[in-house]
mmCIF file of C-alpha atoms and ligand atoms in Angstrom:
data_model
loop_
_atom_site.group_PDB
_atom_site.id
_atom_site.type_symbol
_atom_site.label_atom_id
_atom_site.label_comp_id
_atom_site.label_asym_id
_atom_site.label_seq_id
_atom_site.Cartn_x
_atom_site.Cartn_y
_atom_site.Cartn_z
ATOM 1 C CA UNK A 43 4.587 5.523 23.867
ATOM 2 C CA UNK A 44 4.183 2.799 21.430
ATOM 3 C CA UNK A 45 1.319 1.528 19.627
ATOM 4 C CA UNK A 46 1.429 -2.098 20.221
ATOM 5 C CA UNK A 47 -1.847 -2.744 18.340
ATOM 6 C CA UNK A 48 -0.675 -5.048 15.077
ATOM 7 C CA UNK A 49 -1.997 -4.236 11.604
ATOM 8 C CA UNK A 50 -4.561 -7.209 10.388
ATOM 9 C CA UNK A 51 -3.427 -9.654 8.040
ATOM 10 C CA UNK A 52 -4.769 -8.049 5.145
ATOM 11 C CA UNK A 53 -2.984 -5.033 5.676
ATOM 12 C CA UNK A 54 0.463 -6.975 5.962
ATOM 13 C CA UNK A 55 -0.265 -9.148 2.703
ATOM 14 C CA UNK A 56 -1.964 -7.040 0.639
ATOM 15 C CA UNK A 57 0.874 -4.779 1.239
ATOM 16 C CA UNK A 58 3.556 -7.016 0.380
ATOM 17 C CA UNK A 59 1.822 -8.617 -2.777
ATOM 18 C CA UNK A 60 1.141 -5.104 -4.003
ATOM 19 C CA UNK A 61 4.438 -3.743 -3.495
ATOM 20 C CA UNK A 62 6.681 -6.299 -4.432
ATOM 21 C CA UNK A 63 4.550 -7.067 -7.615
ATOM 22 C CA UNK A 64 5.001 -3.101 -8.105
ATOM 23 C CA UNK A 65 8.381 -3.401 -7.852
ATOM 24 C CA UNK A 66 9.183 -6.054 -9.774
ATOM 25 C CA UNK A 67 7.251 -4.743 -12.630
ATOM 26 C CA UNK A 68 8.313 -1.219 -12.344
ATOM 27 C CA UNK A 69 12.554 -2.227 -12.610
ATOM 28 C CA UNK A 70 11.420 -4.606 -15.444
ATOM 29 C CA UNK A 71 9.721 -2.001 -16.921
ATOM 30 C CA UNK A 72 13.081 0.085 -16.841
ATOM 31 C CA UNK A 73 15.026 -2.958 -18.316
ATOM 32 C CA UNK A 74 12.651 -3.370 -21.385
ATOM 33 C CA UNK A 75 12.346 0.388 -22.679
ATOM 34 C CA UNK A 76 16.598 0.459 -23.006
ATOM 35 C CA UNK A 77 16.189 -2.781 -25.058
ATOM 36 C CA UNK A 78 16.543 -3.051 -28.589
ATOM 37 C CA UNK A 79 13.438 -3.955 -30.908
ATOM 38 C CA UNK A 80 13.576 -7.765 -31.067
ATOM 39 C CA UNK A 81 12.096 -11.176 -29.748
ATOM 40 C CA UNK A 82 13.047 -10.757 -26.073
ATOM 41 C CA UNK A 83 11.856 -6.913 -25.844
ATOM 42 C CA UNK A 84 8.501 -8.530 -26.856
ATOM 43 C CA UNK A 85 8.553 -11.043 -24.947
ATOM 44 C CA UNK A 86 9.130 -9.222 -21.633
ATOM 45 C CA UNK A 87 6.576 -6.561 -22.694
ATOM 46 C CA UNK A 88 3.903 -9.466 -22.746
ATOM 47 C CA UNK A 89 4.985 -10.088 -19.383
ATOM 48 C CA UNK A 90 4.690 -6.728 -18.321
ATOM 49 C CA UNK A 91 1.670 -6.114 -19.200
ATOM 50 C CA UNK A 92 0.116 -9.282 -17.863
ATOM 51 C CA UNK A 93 1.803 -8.514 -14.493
ATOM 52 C CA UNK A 94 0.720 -4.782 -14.524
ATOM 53 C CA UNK A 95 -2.728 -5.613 -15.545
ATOM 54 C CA UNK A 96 -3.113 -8.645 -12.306
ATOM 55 C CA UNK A 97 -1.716 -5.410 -9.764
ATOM 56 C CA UNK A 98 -4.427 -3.283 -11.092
ATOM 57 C CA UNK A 99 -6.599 -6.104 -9.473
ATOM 58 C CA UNK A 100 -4.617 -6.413 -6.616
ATOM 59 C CA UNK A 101 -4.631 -2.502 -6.051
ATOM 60 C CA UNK A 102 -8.310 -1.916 -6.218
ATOM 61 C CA UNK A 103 -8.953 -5.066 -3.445
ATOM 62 C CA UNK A 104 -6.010 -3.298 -1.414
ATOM 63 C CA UNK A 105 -7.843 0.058 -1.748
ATOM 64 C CA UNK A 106 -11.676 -1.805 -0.788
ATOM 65 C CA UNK A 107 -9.896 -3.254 2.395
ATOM 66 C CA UNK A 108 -8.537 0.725 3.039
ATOM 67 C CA UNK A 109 -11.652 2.015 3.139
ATOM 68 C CA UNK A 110 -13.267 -0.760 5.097
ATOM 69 C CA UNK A 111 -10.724 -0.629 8.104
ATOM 70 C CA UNK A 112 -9.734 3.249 7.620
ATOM 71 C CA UNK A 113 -6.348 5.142 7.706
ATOM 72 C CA UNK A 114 -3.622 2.619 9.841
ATOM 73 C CA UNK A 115 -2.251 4.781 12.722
ATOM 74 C CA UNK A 116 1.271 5.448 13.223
ATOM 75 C CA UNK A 117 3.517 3.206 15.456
ATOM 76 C CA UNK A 118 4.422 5.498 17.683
ATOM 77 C CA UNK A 119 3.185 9.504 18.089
ATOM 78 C CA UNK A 120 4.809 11.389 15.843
ATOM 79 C CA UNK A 121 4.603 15.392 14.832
ATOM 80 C CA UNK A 122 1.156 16.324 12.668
ATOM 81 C CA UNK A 123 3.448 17.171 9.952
ATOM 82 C CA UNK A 124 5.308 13.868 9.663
ATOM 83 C CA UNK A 125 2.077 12.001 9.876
ATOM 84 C CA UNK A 126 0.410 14.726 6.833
ATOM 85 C CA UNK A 127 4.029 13.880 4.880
ATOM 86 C CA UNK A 128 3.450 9.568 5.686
ATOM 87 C CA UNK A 129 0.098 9.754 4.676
ATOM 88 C CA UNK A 130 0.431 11.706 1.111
ATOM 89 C CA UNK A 131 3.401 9.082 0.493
ATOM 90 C CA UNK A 132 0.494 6.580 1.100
ATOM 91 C CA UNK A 133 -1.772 8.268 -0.860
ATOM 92 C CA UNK A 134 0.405 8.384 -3.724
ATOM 93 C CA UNK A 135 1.814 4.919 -3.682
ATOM 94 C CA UNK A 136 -1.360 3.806 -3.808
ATOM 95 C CA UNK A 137 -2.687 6.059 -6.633
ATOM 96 C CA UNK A 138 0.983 4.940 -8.742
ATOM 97 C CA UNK A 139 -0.693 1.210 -8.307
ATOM 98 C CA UNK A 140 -4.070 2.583 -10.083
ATOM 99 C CA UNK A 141 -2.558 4.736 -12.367
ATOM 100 C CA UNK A 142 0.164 2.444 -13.621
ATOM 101 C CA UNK A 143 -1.755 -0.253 -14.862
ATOM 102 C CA UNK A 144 -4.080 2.295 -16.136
ATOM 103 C CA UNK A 145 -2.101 4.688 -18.124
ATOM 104 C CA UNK A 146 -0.383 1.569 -19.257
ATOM 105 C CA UNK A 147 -3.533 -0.337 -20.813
ATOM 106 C CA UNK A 148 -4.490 2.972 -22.068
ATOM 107 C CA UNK A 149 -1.627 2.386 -24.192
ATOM 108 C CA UNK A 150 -2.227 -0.822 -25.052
ATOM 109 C CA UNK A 151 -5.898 -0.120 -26.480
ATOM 110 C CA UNK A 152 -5.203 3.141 -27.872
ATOM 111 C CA UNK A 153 -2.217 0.804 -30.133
ATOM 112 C CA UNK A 154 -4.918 -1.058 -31.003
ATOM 113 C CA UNK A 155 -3.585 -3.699 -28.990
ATOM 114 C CA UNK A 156 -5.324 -5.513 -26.590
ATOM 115 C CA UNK A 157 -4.706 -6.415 -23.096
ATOM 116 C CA UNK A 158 -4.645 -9.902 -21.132
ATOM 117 C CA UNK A 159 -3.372 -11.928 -17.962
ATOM 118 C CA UNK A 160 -1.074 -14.470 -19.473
ATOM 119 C CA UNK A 161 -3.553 -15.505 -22.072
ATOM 120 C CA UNK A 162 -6.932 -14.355 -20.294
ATOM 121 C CA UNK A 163 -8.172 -11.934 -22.449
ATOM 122 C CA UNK A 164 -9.460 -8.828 -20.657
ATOM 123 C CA UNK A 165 -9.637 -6.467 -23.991
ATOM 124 C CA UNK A 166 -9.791 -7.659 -27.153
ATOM 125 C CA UNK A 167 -7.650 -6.227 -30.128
ATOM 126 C CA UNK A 168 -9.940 -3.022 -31.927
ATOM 127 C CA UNK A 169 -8.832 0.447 -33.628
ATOM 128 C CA UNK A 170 -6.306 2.686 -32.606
ATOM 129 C CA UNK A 171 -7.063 5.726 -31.054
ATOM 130 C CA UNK A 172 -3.977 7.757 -31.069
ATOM 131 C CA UNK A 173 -5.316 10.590 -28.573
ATOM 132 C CA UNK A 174 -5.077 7.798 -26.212
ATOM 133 C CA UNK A 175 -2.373 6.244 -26.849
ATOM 134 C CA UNK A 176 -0.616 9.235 -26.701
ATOM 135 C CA UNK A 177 -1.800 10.272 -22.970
ATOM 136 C CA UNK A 178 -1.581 6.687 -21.577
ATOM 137 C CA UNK A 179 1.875 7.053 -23.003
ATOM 138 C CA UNK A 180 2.352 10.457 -21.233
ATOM 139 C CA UNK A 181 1.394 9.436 -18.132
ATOM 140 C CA UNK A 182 3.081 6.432 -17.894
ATOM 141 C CA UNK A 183 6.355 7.772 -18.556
ATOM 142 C CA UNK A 184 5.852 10.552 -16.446
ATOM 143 C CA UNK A 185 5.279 9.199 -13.142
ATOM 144 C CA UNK A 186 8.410 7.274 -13.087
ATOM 145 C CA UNK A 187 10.633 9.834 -11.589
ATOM 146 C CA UNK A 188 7.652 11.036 -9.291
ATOM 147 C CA UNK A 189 7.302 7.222 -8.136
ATOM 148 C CA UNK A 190 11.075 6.628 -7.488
ATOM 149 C CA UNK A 191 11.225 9.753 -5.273
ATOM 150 C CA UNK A 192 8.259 9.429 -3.873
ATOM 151 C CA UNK A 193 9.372 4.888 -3.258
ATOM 152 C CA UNK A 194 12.862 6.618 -1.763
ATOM 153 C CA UNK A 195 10.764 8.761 0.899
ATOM 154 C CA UNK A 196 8.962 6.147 1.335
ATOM 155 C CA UNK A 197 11.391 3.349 2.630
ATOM 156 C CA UNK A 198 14.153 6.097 4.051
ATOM 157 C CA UNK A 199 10.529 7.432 6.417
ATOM 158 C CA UNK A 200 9.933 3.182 7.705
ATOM 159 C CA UNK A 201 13.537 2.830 8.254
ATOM 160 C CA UNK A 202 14.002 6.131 10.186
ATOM 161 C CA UNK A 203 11.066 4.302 12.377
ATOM 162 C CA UNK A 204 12.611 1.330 12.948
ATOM 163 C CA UNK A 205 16.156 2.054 13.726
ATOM 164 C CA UNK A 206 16.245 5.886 14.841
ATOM 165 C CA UNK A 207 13.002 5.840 16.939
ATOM 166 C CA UNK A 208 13.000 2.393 17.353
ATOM 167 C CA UNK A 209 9.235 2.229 17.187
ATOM 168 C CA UNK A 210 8.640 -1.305 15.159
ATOM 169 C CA UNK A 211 6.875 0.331 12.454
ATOM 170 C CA UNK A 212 8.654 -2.039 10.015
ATOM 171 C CA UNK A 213 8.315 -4.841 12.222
ATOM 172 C CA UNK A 214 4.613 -4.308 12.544
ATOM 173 C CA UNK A 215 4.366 -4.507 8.931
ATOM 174 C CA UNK A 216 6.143 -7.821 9.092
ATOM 175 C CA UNK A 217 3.205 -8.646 10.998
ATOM 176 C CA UNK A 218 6.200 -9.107 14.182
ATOM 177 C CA UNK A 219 5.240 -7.697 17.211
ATOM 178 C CA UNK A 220 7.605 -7.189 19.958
HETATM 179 C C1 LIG B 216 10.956 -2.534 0.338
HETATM 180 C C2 LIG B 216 9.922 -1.792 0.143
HETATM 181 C C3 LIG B 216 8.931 -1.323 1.174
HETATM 182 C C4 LIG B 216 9.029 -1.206 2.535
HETATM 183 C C5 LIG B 216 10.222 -1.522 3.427
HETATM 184 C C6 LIG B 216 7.747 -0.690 3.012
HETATM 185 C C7 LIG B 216 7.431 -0.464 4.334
HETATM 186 C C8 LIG B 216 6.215 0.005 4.787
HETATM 187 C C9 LIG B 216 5.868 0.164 6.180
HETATM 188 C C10 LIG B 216 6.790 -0.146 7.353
HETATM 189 C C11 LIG B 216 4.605 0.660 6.238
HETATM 190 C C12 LIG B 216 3.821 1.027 7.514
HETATM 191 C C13 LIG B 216 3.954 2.518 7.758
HETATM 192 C C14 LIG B 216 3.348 2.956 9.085
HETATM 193 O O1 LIG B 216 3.284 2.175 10.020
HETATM 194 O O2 LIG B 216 2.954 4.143 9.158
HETATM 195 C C15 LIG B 216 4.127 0.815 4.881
HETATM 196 C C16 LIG B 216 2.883 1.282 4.525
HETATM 197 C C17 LIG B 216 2.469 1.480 3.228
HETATM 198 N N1 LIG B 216 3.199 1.167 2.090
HETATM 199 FE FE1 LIG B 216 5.024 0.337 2.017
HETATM 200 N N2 LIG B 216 6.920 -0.483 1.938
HETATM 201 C C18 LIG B 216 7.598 -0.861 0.799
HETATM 202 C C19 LIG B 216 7.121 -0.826 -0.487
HETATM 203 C C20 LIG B 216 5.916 -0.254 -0.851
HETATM 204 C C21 LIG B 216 5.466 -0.108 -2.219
HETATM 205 C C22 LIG B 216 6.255 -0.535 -3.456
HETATM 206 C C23 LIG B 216 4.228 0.480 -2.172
HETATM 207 C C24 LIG B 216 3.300 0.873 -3.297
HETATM 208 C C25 LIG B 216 3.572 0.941 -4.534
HETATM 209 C C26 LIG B 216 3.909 0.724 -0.767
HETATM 210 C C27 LIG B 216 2.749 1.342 -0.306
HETATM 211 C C28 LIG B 216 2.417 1.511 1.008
HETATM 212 C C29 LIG B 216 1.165 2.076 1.459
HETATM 213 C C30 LIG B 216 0.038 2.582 0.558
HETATM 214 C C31 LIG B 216 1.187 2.042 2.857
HETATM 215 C C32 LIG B 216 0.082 2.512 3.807
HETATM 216 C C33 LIG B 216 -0.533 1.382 4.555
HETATM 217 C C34 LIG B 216 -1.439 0.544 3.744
HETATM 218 O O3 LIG B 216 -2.445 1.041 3.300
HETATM 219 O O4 LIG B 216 -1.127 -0.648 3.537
HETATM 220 N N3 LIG B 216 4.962 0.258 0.001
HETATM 221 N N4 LIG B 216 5.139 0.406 4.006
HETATM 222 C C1 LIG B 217 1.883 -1.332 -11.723
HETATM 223 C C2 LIG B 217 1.928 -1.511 -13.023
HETATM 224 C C3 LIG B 217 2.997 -0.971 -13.929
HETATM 225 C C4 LIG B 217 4.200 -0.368 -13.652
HETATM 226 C C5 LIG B 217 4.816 -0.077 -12.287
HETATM 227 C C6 LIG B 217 4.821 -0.042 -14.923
HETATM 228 C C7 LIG B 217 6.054 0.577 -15.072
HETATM 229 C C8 LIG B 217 6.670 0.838 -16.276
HETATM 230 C C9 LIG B 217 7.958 1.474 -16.426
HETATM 231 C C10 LIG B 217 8.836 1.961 -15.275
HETATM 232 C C11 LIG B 217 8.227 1.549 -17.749
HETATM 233 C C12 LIG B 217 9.476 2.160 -18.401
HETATM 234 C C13 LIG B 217 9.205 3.591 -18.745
HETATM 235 C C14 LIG B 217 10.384 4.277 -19.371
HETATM 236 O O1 LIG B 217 11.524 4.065 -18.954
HETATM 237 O O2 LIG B 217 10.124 5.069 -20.274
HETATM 238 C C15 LIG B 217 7.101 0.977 -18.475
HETATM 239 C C16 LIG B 217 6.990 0.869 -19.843
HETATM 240 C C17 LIG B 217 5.917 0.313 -20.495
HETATM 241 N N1 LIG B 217 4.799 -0.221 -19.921
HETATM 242 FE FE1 LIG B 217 4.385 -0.350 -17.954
HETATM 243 N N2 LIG B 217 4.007 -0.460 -15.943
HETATM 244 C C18 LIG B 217 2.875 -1.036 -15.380
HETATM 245 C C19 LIG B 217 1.799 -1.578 -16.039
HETATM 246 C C20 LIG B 217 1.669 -1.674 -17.402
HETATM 247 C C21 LIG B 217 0.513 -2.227 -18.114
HETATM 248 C C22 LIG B 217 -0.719 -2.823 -17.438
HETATM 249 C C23 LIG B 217 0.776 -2.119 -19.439
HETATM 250 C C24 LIG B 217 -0.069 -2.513 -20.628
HETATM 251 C C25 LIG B 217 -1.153 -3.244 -20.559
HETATM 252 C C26 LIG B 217 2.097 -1.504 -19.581
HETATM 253 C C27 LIG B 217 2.725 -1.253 -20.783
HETATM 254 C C28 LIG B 217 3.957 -0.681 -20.926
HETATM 255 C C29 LIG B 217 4.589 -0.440 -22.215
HETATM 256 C C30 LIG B 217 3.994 -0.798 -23.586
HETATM 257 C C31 LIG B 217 5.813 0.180 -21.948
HETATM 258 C C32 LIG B 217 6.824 0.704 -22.978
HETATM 259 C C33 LIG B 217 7.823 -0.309 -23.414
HETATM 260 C C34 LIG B 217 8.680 0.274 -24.557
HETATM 261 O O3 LIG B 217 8.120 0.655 -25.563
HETATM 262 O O4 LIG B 217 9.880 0.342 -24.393
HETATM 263 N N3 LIG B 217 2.607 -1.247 -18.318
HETATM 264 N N4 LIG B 217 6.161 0.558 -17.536
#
């Protein structure tokens, strides 16, 4: 049996502006560590940061609208231990777009660098404070392996929906119906 009922509209595009924005600035977060020191490695960084910095936003109204409307049900009835395994992948997709930014202006302020959206100042320049530096730096770096597995499960679960079972589950999250 399938559950026909579609996801709202905030569901659907807070979904896609998270994770594509997560995306993006994950791979060009990849690109700019291997880079030597230099103008464009800074440049890119800036724009990293900025980008990072306007998910965190994102994230936190994605999570508000979560707990609003509750846990989305699966598209079609599926064993308690596949819906336990979907739901932790949820779970920590969603923390990765908290902790992310996080860890990452943790980093930034405990430089002694400050943090803005493309010029908006969020937090201005002040001292460094190395102990945090050190563990926004940790955590940051960390998580990337954990997030690319985690991503892989992830995209391999909706597609084993949609073409396997057949069950729309990526289609409903296109906000298509059928
Ligand atoms: C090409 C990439 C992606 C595809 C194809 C995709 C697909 C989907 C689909 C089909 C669902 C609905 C699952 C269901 O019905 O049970 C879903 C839910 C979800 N996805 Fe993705 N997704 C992608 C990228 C991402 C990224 C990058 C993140 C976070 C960093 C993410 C986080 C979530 C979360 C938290 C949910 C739970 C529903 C919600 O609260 O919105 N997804 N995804
Ligand atoms: C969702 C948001 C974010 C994602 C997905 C993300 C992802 C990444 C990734 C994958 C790397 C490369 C790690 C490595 O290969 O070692 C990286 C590096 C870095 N990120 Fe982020 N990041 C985010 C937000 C931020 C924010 C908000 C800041 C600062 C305000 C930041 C600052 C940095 C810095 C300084 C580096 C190291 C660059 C270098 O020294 O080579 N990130 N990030």
């Amino acid at each position: 049996m399938l559950n026909n009922k579609p996801l709202s509209w905030q569901t659907i595009s807070l979904h896609w502006l998270t994770g594509l924005m997560f995306i993006g600035v994950f791979v060009l977060g990849l690109y700019m560590a291997d880079l030597p020191r230099g103008p464009e490695k800074f440049e890119l960084i800036g724009i990293h940061k900025s980008l990072g910095a306007l998910i965190l936003l994102v994230a936190i109204a994605r999570i508000a609208w979560r707990l609003k409307e509750g846990a989305i049900s699966p598209a079609s009835p599926v064993a308690p231990w596949q819906d336990k395994l979907a739901k932790s992948v949820h779970g920590i997709l969603m923390l990765a777009t908290l902790l992310m930014p996080l860890s990452g202006i943790a980093m930034s302020v405990g430089g002694g660098r400050g943090v803005d959206i493309f010029g908006w100042q969020l937090i201005g320049q002040g001292d460094k404070i190395a102990w945090l530096q050190e563990l926004g730096g940790a955590i940051h770096g960390f998580s990337v392996n954990i997030i690319i597995a985690v991503f892989v499960l992830h995209v391999v679960g909706a597609l084993k929906h949609q073409v396997v079972d057949k069950d729309n589950t990526i289609s409903r999250m296109l906000g298509r119906m059928s």
